Amino acid sequence: MARVALVTGGTRGIGEAICKGLQAAGFTVAANYVGSDDRAKDFSERTGMRTWKWNVADHQATLDNVASIEAELGPVDVVVNNAGITRDGTLLKMTYEAWKEVMDVNLGGCFNTAKATFPGMRQRGWGRIVNIGSINGQAGQYGQVNYAAAKSGIHGFTKALAQEGAKFGVTVNAIAPGYIDTDMVAAVPADVLEKIVAKIPVGRLGHAEEIARAVVFLCSEDAGFVTGSTMSVNGGQHMY
Ligand code: CAA
């Protein structure tokens, strides 16, 4: 029986590429989303993968929806915490709501899905959790105290949970993408983005599939000895 993988924020951007990569690697994939129903429908029609709609920042909704996925598809052995949002602005302009929303979705979402799935993985003696961090959690970024703090928190969360899962066959790793050609990066003002791309040694934005391939490796049997690591996939922009 194919193992079941849950990908949060799975119907677009990096998440969609991860879903496709895991599907091609033989997993049965459940894609979470919270925004557009039309996009989710289109995603399912194109890929054959099913979707579940909830906000990963909502603890109880996460527990309930993971229970629903497990009832329909079987135990979740793989979780990719990809759901993330930006609410950029300098500290002077950032509201408390913009701080809290980013912390609750980007970092709180990782806690919520882990609470829903880690106990079962530990009990079954096999599991893979991959958390999508960011170059901006490693290096910081002007105008992103919320996002950088949440992504940096993901890197700490990963190392701590990796220690709790290691003895039980559950690996926990992070990927720190650099600037990838998604809608999120397209929202950065063009003049600012131009300056950022000029600092990427590889000389271009990354592609979502380049993140997906790293995720697929970390979810494979071959990666059983890799845990607590952060893999940077950033075109050399930040060598950490
Ligand atoms: N370093 C130093 N100073 C900077 C700066 C930087 N990186 N960026 C802007 N400034 C300065 C500007 O030069 C300006 O200075 P003056 O007032 O002296 O002219 C001042 O800061 C204000 O800048 P803005 O006019 O741009 O201020 P704003 O409030 O309109 O916008 C901002 C600020 C929202 C942060 C905007 O600059 C921005 O969107 N920056 C991009 C942030 C970014 O990279 N986000 C990443 C999104 S993608 C992502 O997060 C995915 C991932 O994981 C990589």
PDB file of C-alpha atoms and ligand atoms in Angstrom:
ATOM      1  CA  MET A   1       0.000   0.000   0.000  1.00  0.00           C
ATOM      2  CA  ALA A   2       1.233   3.438  -0.901  1.00  0.00           C
ATOM      3  CA  ARG A   3       2.200   5.643   2.029  1.00  0.00           C
ATOM      4  CA  VAL A   4       0.059   8.727   2.586  1.00  0.00           C
ATOM      5  CA  ALA A   5       1.642  12.185   2.437  1.00  0.00           C
ATOM      6  CA  LEU A   6       0.010  15.419   3.574  1.00  0.00           C
ATOM      7  CA  VAL A   7       1.239  18.638   1.958  1.00  0.00           C
ATOM      8  CA  THR A   8      -0.027  21.901   3.460  1.00  0.00           C
ATOM      9  CA  GLY A   9      -0.573  24.782   1.071  1.00  0.00           C
ATOM     10  CA  GLY A  10      -0.456  22.092  -1.583  1.00  0.00           C
ATOM     11  CA  THR A  11      -2.546  23.414  -4.467  1.00  0.00           C
ATOM     12  CA  ARG A  12      -0.244  26.139  -5.773  1.00  0.00           C
ATOM     13  CA  GLY A  13       3.349  27.275  -6.098  1.00  0.00           C
ATOM     14  CA  ILE A  14       5.996  25.244  -4.304  1.00  0.00           C
ATOM     15  CA  GLY A  15       3.276  23.146  -2.636  1.00  0.00           C
ATOM     16  CA  GLU A  16       1.823  22.009  -5.951  1.00  0.00           C
ATOM     17  CA  ALA A  17       5.270  20.999  -7.203  1.00  0.00           C
ATOM     18  CA  ILE A  18       5.851  19.042  -3.985  1.00  0.00           C
ATOM     19  CA  CYS A  19       2.505  17.236  -4.347  1.00  0.00           C
ATOM     20  CA  LYS A  20       3.372  16.249  -7.916  1.00  0.00           C
ATOM     21  CA  GLY A  21       6.862  15.117  -6.907  1.00  0.00           C
ATOM     22  CA  LEU A  22       5.553  12.941  -4.082  1.00  0.00           C
ATOM     23  CA  GLN A  23       2.816  11.505  -6.297  1.00  0.00           C
ATOM     24  CA  ALA A  24       5.423  10.588  -8.934  1.00  0.00           C
ATOM     25  CA  ALA A  25       7.481   8.935  -6.165  1.00  0.00           C
ATOM     26  CA  GLY A  26       4.526   6.660  -5.339  1.00  0.00           C
ATOM     27  CA  PHE A  27       2.863   8.403  -2.396  1.00  0.00           C
ATOM     28  CA  THR A  28      -0.887   8.932  -2.059  1.00  0.00           C
ATOM     29  CA  VAL A  29      -1.063  12.679  -1.553  1.00  0.00           C
ATOM     30  CA  ALA A  30      -3.580  14.767   0.400  1.00  0.00           C
ATOM     31  CA  ALA A  31      -3.252  18.457  -0.415  1.00  0.00           C
ATOM     32  CA  ASN A  32      -4.372  21.041   2.115  1.00  0.00           C
ATOM     33  CA  TYR A  33      -5.425  24.533   1.063  1.00  0.00           C
ATOM     34  CA  VAL A  34      -7.317  27.456   2.572  1.00  0.00           C
ATOM     35  CA  GLY A  35      -7.850  29.979  -0.243  1.00  0.00           C
ATOM     36  CA  SER A  36      -9.408  29.438  -3.634  1.00  0.00           C
ATOM     37  CA  ASP A  37     -11.895  26.592  -4.115  1.00  0.00           C
ATOM     38  CA  ASP A  38     -11.678  27.038  -7.894  1.00  0.00           C
ATOM     39  CA  ARG A  39      -7.934  26.601  -7.860  1.00  0.00           C
ATOM     40  CA  ALA A  40      -8.239  23.517  -5.639  1.00  0.00           C
ATOM     41  CA  LYS A  41     -10.830  22.009  -7.995  1.00  0.00           C
ATOM     42  CA  ASP A  42      -8.601  22.703 -10.965  1.00  0.00           C
ATOM     43  CA  PHE A  43      -5.637  21.154  -9.111  1.00  0.00           C
ATOM     44  CA  SER A  44      -7.609  17.958  -8.407  1.00  0.00           C
ATOM     45  CA  GLU A  45      -8.862  17.707 -11.977  1.00  0.00           C
ATOM     46  CA  ARG A  46      -5.365  18.099 -13.401  1.00  0.00           C
ATOM     47  CA  THR A  47      -3.525  15.835 -10.954  1.00  0.00           C
ATOM     48  CA  GLY A  48      -6.082  13.377  -9.565  1.00  0.00           C
ATOM     49  CA  MET A  49      -5.014  14.341  -6.030  1.00  0.00           C
ATOM     50  CA  ARG A  50      -7.626  15.095  -3.370  1.00  0.00           C
ATOM     51  CA  THR A  51      -7.781  18.297  -1.354  1.00  0.00           C
ATOM     52  CA  TRP A  52      -8.834  19.211   2.190  1.00  0.00           C
ATOM     53  CA  LYS A  53      -9.708  22.797   3.065  1.00  0.00           C
ATOM     54  CA  TRP A  54      -8.742  24.265   6.430  1.00  0.00           C
ATOM     55  CA  ASN A  55      -6.529  26.902   7.991  1.00  0.00           C
ATOM     56  CA  VAL A  56      -3.404  25.243   9.422  1.00  0.00           C
ATOM     57  CA  ALA A  57      -3.260  28.000  12.052  1.00  0.00           C
ATOM     58  CA  ASP A  58      -6.431  26.494  13.573  1.00  0.00           C
ATOM     59  CA  HIS A  59      -5.351  23.760  15.985  1.00  0.00           C
ATOM     60  CA  GLN A  60      -8.682  21.918  16.287  1.00  0.00           C
ATOM     61  CA  ALA A  61      -9.383  22.151  12.544  1.00  0.00           C
ATOM     62  CA  THR A  62      -5.983  20.573  11.891  1.00  0.00           C
ATOM     63  CA  LEU A  63      -6.701  17.672  14.250  1.00  0.00           C
ATOM     64  CA  ASP A  64     -10.157  17.150  12.727  1.00  0.00           C
ATOM     65  CA  ASN A  65      -9.017  17.288   9.105  1.00  0.00           C
ATOM     66  CA  VAL A  66      -6.045  14.993   9.634  1.00  0.00           C
ATOM     67  CA  ALA A  67      -8.481  12.521  11.236  1.00  0.00           C
ATOM     68  CA  SER A  68     -10.669  12.823   8.133  1.00  0.00           C
ATOM     69  CA  ILE A  69      -7.689  12.252   5.796  1.00  0.00           C
ATOM     70  CA  GLU A  70      -6.641   9.189   7.802  1.00  0.00           C
ATOM     71  CA  ALA A  71     -10.189   7.791   7.753  1.00  0.00           C
ATOM     72  CA  GLU A  72     -10.300   8.100   3.962  1.00  0.00           C
ATOM     73  CA  LEU A  73      -6.730   7.407   2.843  1.00  0.00           C
ATOM     74  CA  GLY A  74      -5.010   5.666   5.765  1.00  0.00           C
ATOM     75  CA  PRO A  75      -2.383   6.768   8.282  1.00  0.00           C
ATOM     76  CA  VAL A  76      -0.351   9.848   7.374  1.00  0.00           C
ATOM     77  CA  ASP A  77       3.326   8.838   7.250  1.00  0.00           C
ATOM     78  CA  VAL A  78       4.686  11.983   5.614  1.00  0.00           C
ATOM     79  CA  VAL A  79       3.951  15.643   6.347  1.00  0.00           C
ATOM     80  CA  VAL A  80       5.333  18.546   4.374  1.00  0.00           C
ATOM     81  CA  ASN A  81       4.686  21.824   6.186  1.00  0.00           C
ATOM     82  CA  ASN A  82       4.686  24.158   3.230  1.00  0.00           C
ATOM     83  CA  ALA A  83       1.783  26.533   3.996  1.00  0.00           C
ATOM     84  CA  GLY A  84       3.123  30.014   4.429  1.00  0.00           C
ATOM     85  CA  ILE A  85       2.137  33.640   4.037  1.00  0.00           C
ATOM     86  CA  THR A  86       3.886  37.015   3.965  1.00  0.00           C
ATOM     87  CA  ARG A  87       2.685  40.282   5.482  1.00  0.00           C
ATOM     88  CA  ASP A  88       5.805  42.330   4.740  1.00  0.00           C
ATOM     89  CA  GLY A  89       6.450  45.754   6.185  1.00  0.00           C
ATOM     90  CA  THR A  90       9.045  47.490   8.299  1.00  0.00           C
ATOM     91  CA  LEU A  91       8.549  47.150  12.052  1.00  0.00           C
ATOM     92  CA  LEU A  92       7.400  50.757  12.213  1.00  0.00           C
ATOM     93  CA  LYS A  93       4.492  49.963   9.907  1.00  0.00           C
ATOM     94  CA  MET A  94       3.774  46.345  10.905  1.00  0.00           C
ATOM     95  CA  THR A  95       0.585  45.774  12.874  1.00  0.00           C
ATOM     96  CA  TYR A  96       0.263  43.233  15.660  1.00  0.00           C
ATOM     97  CA  GLU A  97      -2.211  41.357  13.437  1.00  0.00           C
ATOM     98  CA  ALA A  98       0.379  41.062  10.646  1.00  0.00           C
ATOM     99  CA  TRP A  99       2.882  39.705  13.171  1.00  0.00           C
ATOM    100  CA  LYS A 100       0.442  37.212  14.703  1.00  0.00           C
ATOM    101  CA  GLU A 101      -1.053  35.965  11.466  1.00  0.00           C
ATOM    102  CA  VAL A 102       2.352  35.085  10.032  1.00  0.00           C
ATOM    103  CA  MET A 103       3.491  33.416  13.263  1.00  0.00           C
ATOM    104  CA  ASP A 104       0.246  31.438  13.566  1.00  0.00           C
ATOM    105  CA  VAL A 105       0.213  30.159   9.982  1.00  0.00           C
ATOM    106  CA  ASN A 106       3.901  29.690   9.244  1.00  0.00           C
ATOM    107  CA  LEU A 107       5.110  28.390  12.618  1.00  0.00           C
ATOM    108  CA  GLY A 108       1.899  27.462  14.426  1.00  0.00           C
ATOM    109  CA  GLY A 109       0.875  25.351  11.445  1.00  0.00           C
ATOM    110  CA  CYS A 110       3.962  23.159  11.918  1.00  0.00           C
ATOM    111  CA  PHE A 111       3.064  22.535  15.566  1.00  0.00           C
ATOM    112  CA  ASN A 112      -0.540  21.739  14.682  1.00  0.00           C
ATOM    113  CA  THR A 113       0.217  19.177  11.966  1.00  0.00           C
ATOM    114  CA  ALA A 114       2.937  17.585  14.112  1.00  0.00           C
ATOM    115  CA  LYS A 115       0.493  17.207  17.017  1.00  0.00           C
ATOM    116  CA  ALA A 116      -1.918  15.518  14.624  1.00  0.00           C
ATOM    117  CA  THR A 117       0.542  13.113  12.996  1.00  0.00           C
ATOM    118  CA  PHE A 118       3.761  12.641  14.982  1.00  0.00           C
ATOM    119  CA  PRO A 119       2.277  10.312  17.659  1.00  0.00           C
ATOM    120  CA  GLY A 120       1.067   7.895  14.965  1.00  0.00           C
ATOM    121  CA  MET A 121       4.347   7.980  13.061  1.00  0.00           C
ATOM    122  CA  ARG A 122       6.249   7.288  16.298  1.00  0.00           C
ATOM    123  CA  GLN A 123       3.951   4.404  17.133  1.00  0.00           C
ATOM    124  CA  ARG A 124       4.279   2.847  13.659  1.00  0.00           C
ATOM    125  CA  GLY A 125       8.067   3.313  13.705  1.00  0.00           C
ATOM    126  CA  TRP A 126       8.321   5.310  10.470  1.00  0.00           C
ATOM    127  CA  GLY A 127       7.690   8.883   9.490  1.00  0.00           C
ATOM    128  CA  ARG A 128       8.984  11.873   7.566  1.00  0.00           C
ATOM    129  CA  ILE A 129       8.329  15.497   8.424  1.00  0.00           C
ATOM    130  CA  VAL A 130       9.743  18.167   6.123  1.00  0.00           C
ATOM    131  CA  ASN A 131       9.294  21.798   7.115  1.00  0.00           C
ATOM    132  CA  ILE A 132       9.701  24.523   4.532  1.00  0.00           C
ATOM    133  CA  GLY A 133      11.794  27.262   6.115  1.00  0.00           C
ATOM    134  CA  SER A 134      13.429  30.096   4.217  1.00  0.00           C
ATOM    135  CA  ILE A 135      16.677  31.822   3.436  1.00  0.00           C
ATOM    136  CA  ASN A 136      15.058  34.773   5.215  1.00  0.00           C
ATOM    137  CA  GLY A 137      14.808  32.709   8.404  1.00  0.00           C
ATOM    138  CA  GLN A 138      18.543  32.073   8.170  1.00  0.00           C
ATOM    139  CA  ALA A 139      19.754  35.520   7.131  1.00  0.00           C
ATOM    140  CA  GLY A 140      16.888  37.871   8.091  1.00  0.00           C
ATOM    141  CA  GLN A 141      15.311  40.244   5.581  1.00  0.00           C
ATOM    142  CA  TYR A 142      14.493  43.939   5.706  1.00  0.00           C
ATOM    143  CA  GLY A 143      10.731  44.329   6.178  1.00  0.00           C
ATOM    144  CA  GLN A 144      10.123  40.773   7.411  1.00  0.00           C
ATOM    145  CA  VAL A 145      10.527  40.578  11.193  1.00  0.00           C
ATOM    146  CA  ASN A 146       7.382  38.425  11.328  1.00  0.00           C
ATOM    147  CA  TYR A 147       8.271  36.086   8.465  1.00  0.00           C
ATOM    148  CA  ALA A 148      11.971  35.808   9.398  1.00  0.00           C
ATOM    149  CA  ALA A 149      11.082  35.031  13.031  1.00  0.00           C
ATOM    150  CA  ALA A 150       8.543  32.371  12.019  1.00  0.00           C
ATOM    151  CA  LYS A 151      10.879  30.740   9.494  1.00  0.00           C
ATOM    152  CA  SER A 152      13.797  30.869  11.925  1.00  0.00           C
ATOM    153  CA  GLY A 153      11.470  29.251  14.464  1.00  0.00           C
ATOM    154  CA  ILE A 154      10.802  26.478  11.961  1.00  0.00           C
ATOM    155  CA  HIS A 155      14.513  25.706  11.847  1.00  0.00           C
ATOM    156  CA  GLY A 156      14.627  25.395  15.673  1.00  0.00           C
ATOM    157  CA  PHE A 157      11.377  23.398  15.756  1.00  0.00           C
ATOM    158  CA  THR A 158      12.891  20.993  13.223  1.00  0.00           C
ATOM    159  CA  LYS A 159      16.035  20.329  15.258  1.00  0.00           C
ATOM    160  CA  ALA A 160      14.079  19.821  18.480  1.00  0.00           C
ATOM    161  CA  LEU A 161      11.461  17.446  17.046  1.00  0.00           C
ATOM    162  CA  ALA A 162      14.168  15.546  15.135  1.00  0.00           C
ATOM    163  CA  GLN A 163      15.677  14.606  18.489  1.00  0.00           C
ATOM    164  CA  GLU A 164      12.320  13.317  19.718  1.00  0.00           C
ATOM    165  CA  GLY A 165      11.677  11.258  16.588  1.00  0.00           C
ATOM    166  CA  ALA A 166      15.129   9.825  15.877  1.00  0.00           C
ATOM    167  CA  LYS A 167      14.815   6.674  17.969  1.00  0.00           C
ATOM    168  CA  PHE A 168      11.435   5.873  16.439  1.00  0.00           C
ATOM    169  CA  GLY A 169      12.243   6.036  12.727  1.00  0.00           C
ATOM    170  CA  VAL A 170      10.743   9.508  12.330  1.00  0.00           C
ATOM    171  CA  THR A 171      13.014  11.995  10.600  1.00  0.00           C
ATOM    172  CA  VAL A 172      12.377  15.732  10.759  1.00  0.00           C
ATOM    173  CA  ASN A 173      14.189  18.033   8.364  1.00  0.00           C
ATOM    174  CA  ALA A 174      13.858  21.507   6.933  1.00  0.00           C
ATOM    175  CA  ILE A 175      14.463  22.999   3.544  1.00  0.00           C
ATOM    176  CA  ALA A 176      15.427  26.648   3.306  1.00  0.00           C
ATOM    177  CA  PRO A 177      14.421  27.856  -0.149  1.00  0.00           C
ATOM    178  CA  GLY A 178      15.858  31.027  -1.555  1.00  0.00           C
ATOM    179  CA  TYR A 179      13.861  33.214  -3.931  1.00  0.00           C
ATOM    180  CA  ILE A 180      11.671  30.938  -6.101  1.00  0.00           C
ATOM    181  CA  ASP A 181       9.576  32.058  -9.092  1.00  0.00           C
ATOM    182  CA  THR A 182       6.193  31.834  -7.329  1.00  0.00           C
ATOM    183  CA  ASP A 183       3.318  34.290  -6.795  1.00  0.00           C
ATOM    184  CA  MET A 184       4.739  35.114  -3.355  1.00  0.00           C
ATOM    185  CA  VAL A 185       8.017  36.350  -4.811  1.00  0.00           C
ATOM    186  CA  ALA A 186       6.238  38.022  -7.730  1.00  0.00           C
ATOM    187  CA  ALA A 187       4.528  40.224  -5.116  1.00  0.00           C
ATOM    188  CA  VAL A 188       7.885  41.779  -4.115  1.00  0.00           C
ATOM    189  CA  PRO A 189       8.197  45.234  -5.720  1.00  0.00           C
ATOM    190  CA  ALA A 190      10.013  44.849  -9.071  1.00  0.00           C
ATOM    191  CA  ASP A 191      12.887  47.211  -8.234  1.00  0.00           C
ATOM    192  CA  VAL A 192      13.509  45.434  -4.898  1.00  0.00           C
ATOM    193  CA  LEU A 193      13.370  42.007  -6.559  1.00  0.00           C
ATOM    194  CA  GLU A 194      15.825  43.074  -9.230  1.00  0.00           C
ATOM    195  CA  LYS A 195      18.380  43.948  -6.534  1.00  0.00           C
ATOM    196  CA  ILE A 196      17.777  40.611  -4.785  1.00  0.00           C
ATOM    197  CA  VAL A 197      18.250  38.571  -7.984  1.00  0.00           C
ATOM    198  CA  ALA A 198      21.481  40.464  -8.671  1.00  0.00           C
ATOM    199  CA  LYS A 199      22.833  38.947  -5.435  1.00  0.00           C
ATOM    200  CA  ILE A 200      22.034  35.318  -6.381  1.00  0.00           C
ATOM    201  CA  PRO A 201      25.292  33.732  -7.606  1.00  0.00           C
ATOM    202  CA  VAL A 202      23.438  31.292  -9.896  1.00  0.00           C
ATOM    203  CA  GLY A 203      21.933  34.373 -11.539  1.00  0.00           C
ATOM    204  CA  ARG A 204      18.234  33.540 -11.525  1.00  0.00           C
ATOM    205  CA  LEU A 205      15.231  32.757  -9.369  1.00  0.00           C
ATOM    206  CA  GLY A 206      14.770  29.123  -8.417  1.00  0.00           C
ATOM    207  CA  HIS A 207      11.980  26.891  -9.711  1.00  0.00           C
ATOM    208  CA  ALA A 208       9.372  25.205  -7.504  1.00  0.00           C
ATOM    209  CA  GLU A 209      10.415  21.806  -8.887  1.00  0.00           C
ATOM    210  CA  GLU A 210      13.930  22.386  -7.530  1.00  0.00           C
ATOM    211  CA  ILE A 211      12.460  22.537  -4.018  1.00  0.00           C
ATOM    212  CA  ALA A 212      10.184  19.560  -4.693  1.00  0.00           C
ATOM    213  CA  ARG A 213      13.089  17.315  -5.681  1.00  0.00           C
ATOM    214  CA  ALA A 214      14.817  18.034  -2.363  1.00  0.00           C
ATOM    215  CA  VAL A 215      11.586  17.284  -0.466  1.00  0.00           C
ATOM    216  CA  VAL A 216      11.122  13.980  -2.302  1.00  0.00           C
ATOM    217  CA  PHE A 217      14.637  12.921  -1.319  1.00  0.00           C
ATOM    218  CA  LEU A 218      14.067  13.775   2.357  1.00  0.00           C
ATOM    219  CA  CYS A 219      10.823  11.740   2.304  1.00  0.00           C
ATOM    220  CA  SER A 220      12.475   8.672   0.776  1.00  0.00           C
ATOM    221  CA  GLU A 221      13.819   5.504   2.416  1.00  0.00           C
ATOM    222  CA  ASP A 222      17.272   6.619   1.274  1.00  0.00           C
ATOM    223  CA  ALA A 223      17.144   9.608   3.618  1.00  0.00           C
ATOM    224  CA  GLY A 224      16.704   7.547   6.797  1.00  0.00           C
ATOM    225  CA  PHE A 225      20.009   8.763   8.256  1.00  0.00           C
ATOM    226  CA  VAL A 226      19.257  12.440   7.532  1.00  0.00           C
ATOM    227  CA  THR A 227      17.480  14.141  10.402  1.00  0.00           C
ATOM    228  CA  GLY A 228      17.562  17.544  12.062  1.00  0.00           C
ATOM    229  CA  SER A 229      19.159  19.013   8.961  1.00  0.00           C
ATOM    230  CA  THR A 230      18.370  22.137   7.002  1.00  0.00           C
ATOM    231  CA  MET A 231      19.011  21.876   3.291  1.00  0.00           C
ATOM    232  CA  SER A 232      19.560  25.251   1.628  1.00  0.00           C
ATOM    233  CA  VAL A 233      18.252  25.462  -1.948  1.00  0.00           C
ATOM    234  CA  ASN A 234      18.979  29.063  -2.821  1.00  0.00           C
ATOM    235  CA  GLY A 235      21.305  29.370  -5.818  1.00  0.00           C
ATOM    236  CA  GLY A 236      24.194  30.197  -3.493  1.00  0.00           C
ATOM    237  CA  GLN A 237      22.588  33.394  -2.188  1.00  0.00           C
ATOM    238  CA  HIS A 238      23.322  32.530   1.446  1.00  0.00           C
ATOM    239  CA  MET A 239      25.901  29.884   2.324  1.00  0.00           C
ATOM    240  CA  TYR A 240      25.013  28.764   5.782  1.00  0.00           C
TER     241      TYR A 240
HETATM  242  N1  CAA B   1      18.183  47.226   3.245  1.00  0.00           N
HETATM  243  C1  CAA B   1      18.294  48.489   3.711  1.00  0.00           C
HETATM  244  N2  CAA B   1      17.408  49.444   3.475  1.00  0.00           N
HETATM  245  C2  CAA B   1      16.334  49.133   2.760  1.00  0.00           C
HETATM  246  C3  CAA B   1      16.134  47.835   2.251  1.00  0.00           C
HETATM  247  C4  CAA B   1      17.129  46.865   2.505  1.00  0.00           C
HETATM  248  N3  CAA B   1      17.017  45.615   2.057  1.00  0.00           N
HETATM  249  N4  CAA B   1      14.976  47.811   1.569  1.00  0.00           N
HETATM  250  C5  CAA B   1      14.451  49.061   1.666  1.00  0.00           C
HETATM  251  N5  CAA B   1      15.287  49.844   2.367  1.00  0.00           N
HETATM  252  C6  CAA B   1      15.111  51.259   2.694  1.00  0.00           C
HETATM  253  C7  CAA B   1      14.718  52.031   1.444  1.00  0.00           C
HETATM  254  O1  CAA B   1      15.860  52.382   0.710  1.00  0.00           O
HETATM  255  C8  CAA B   1      14.031  53.236   2.063  1.00  0.00           C
HETATM  256  O2  CAA B   1      15.001  54.137   2.542  1.00  0.00           O
HETATM  257  P1  CAA B   1      14.767  55.714   2.437  1.00  0.00           P
HETATM  258  O3  CAA B   1      13.506  55.979   3.216  1.00  0.00           O
HETATM  259  O4  CAA B   1      15.992  56.275   3.058  1.00  0.00           O
HETATM  260  O5  CAA B   1      14.622  55.972   0.974  1.00  0.00           O
HETATM  261  C9  CAA B   1      13.336  52.661   3.309  1.00  0.00           C
HETATM  262  O6  CAA B   1      14.024  51.427   3.584  1.00  0.00           O
HETATM  263  C10 CAA B   1      11.883  52.372   3.081  1.00  0.00           C
HETATM  264  O7  CAA B   1      11.802  51.464   1.963  1.00  0.00           O
HETATM  265  P2  CAA B   1      10.500  51.315   1.147  1.00  0.00           P
HETATM  266  O8  CAA B   1      10.121  52.617   0.538  1.00  0.00           O
HETATM  267  O9  CAA B   1      10.643  50.144   0.230  1.00  0.00           O
HETATM  268  O10 CAA B   1       9.469  51.042   2.292  1.00  0.00           O
HETATM  269  P3  CAA B   1       8.066  50.416   2.169  1.00  0.00           P
HETATM  270  O11 CAA B   1       7.448  50.532   3.512  1.00  0.00           O
HETATM  271  O12 CAA B   1       7.328  50.933   1.000  1.00  0.00           O
HETATM  272  O13 CAA B   1       8.381  48.867   1.849  1.00  0.00           O
HETATM  273  C11 CAA B   1       9.120  46.684   2.238  1.00  0.00           C
HETATM  274  C12 CAA B   1       9.183  48.139   2.687  1.00  0.00           C
HETATM  275  C13 CAA B   1       7.688  46.181   2.366  1.00  0.00           C
HETATM  276  C14 CAA B   1       9.981  45.899   3.171  1.00  0.00           C
HETATM  277  C15 CAA B   1       9.572  46.557   0.775  1.00  0.00           C
HETATM  278  O14 CAA B   1      10.858  47.098   0.667  1.00  0.00           O
HETATM  279  C16 CAA B   1       9.596  45.119   0.328  1.00  0.00           C
HETATM  280  O15 CAA B   1       8.597  44.536  -0.042  1.00  0.00           O
HETATM  281  N6  CAA B   1      10.774  44.469   0.380  1.00  0.00           N
HETATM  282  C17 CAA B   1      10.928  43.067   0.000  1.00  0.00           C
HETATM  283  C18 CAA B   1      10.860  42.193   1.200  1.00  0.00           C
HETATM  284  C19 CAA B   1      11.147  40.757   0.762  1.00  0.00           C
HETATM  285  O16 CAA B   1      12.198  40.431   0.267  1.00  0.00           O
HETATM  286  N7  CAA B   1      10.175  39.874   0.972  1.00  0.00           N
HETATM  287  C20 CAA B   1      10.348  38.536   0.545  1.00  0.00           C
HETATM  288  C21 CAA B   1       9.037  38.002   0.073  1.00  0.00           C
HETATM  289  S1  CAA B   1       9.219  36.396  -0.692  1.00  0.00           S
HETATM  290  C22 CAA B   1       9.533  35.393   0.553  1.00  0.00           C
HETATM  291  O17 CAA B   1       9.513  35.742   1.700  1.00  0.00           O
HETATM  292  C23 CAA B   1       9.833  33.965   0.172  1.00  0.00           C
HETATM  293  C24 CAA B   1      11.084  33.490   0.769  1.00  0.00           C
HETATM  294  O18 CAA B   1      11.047  32.695   1.694  1.00  0.00           O
HETATM  295  C25 CAA B   1      12.362  33.929   0.202  1.00  0.00           C
END
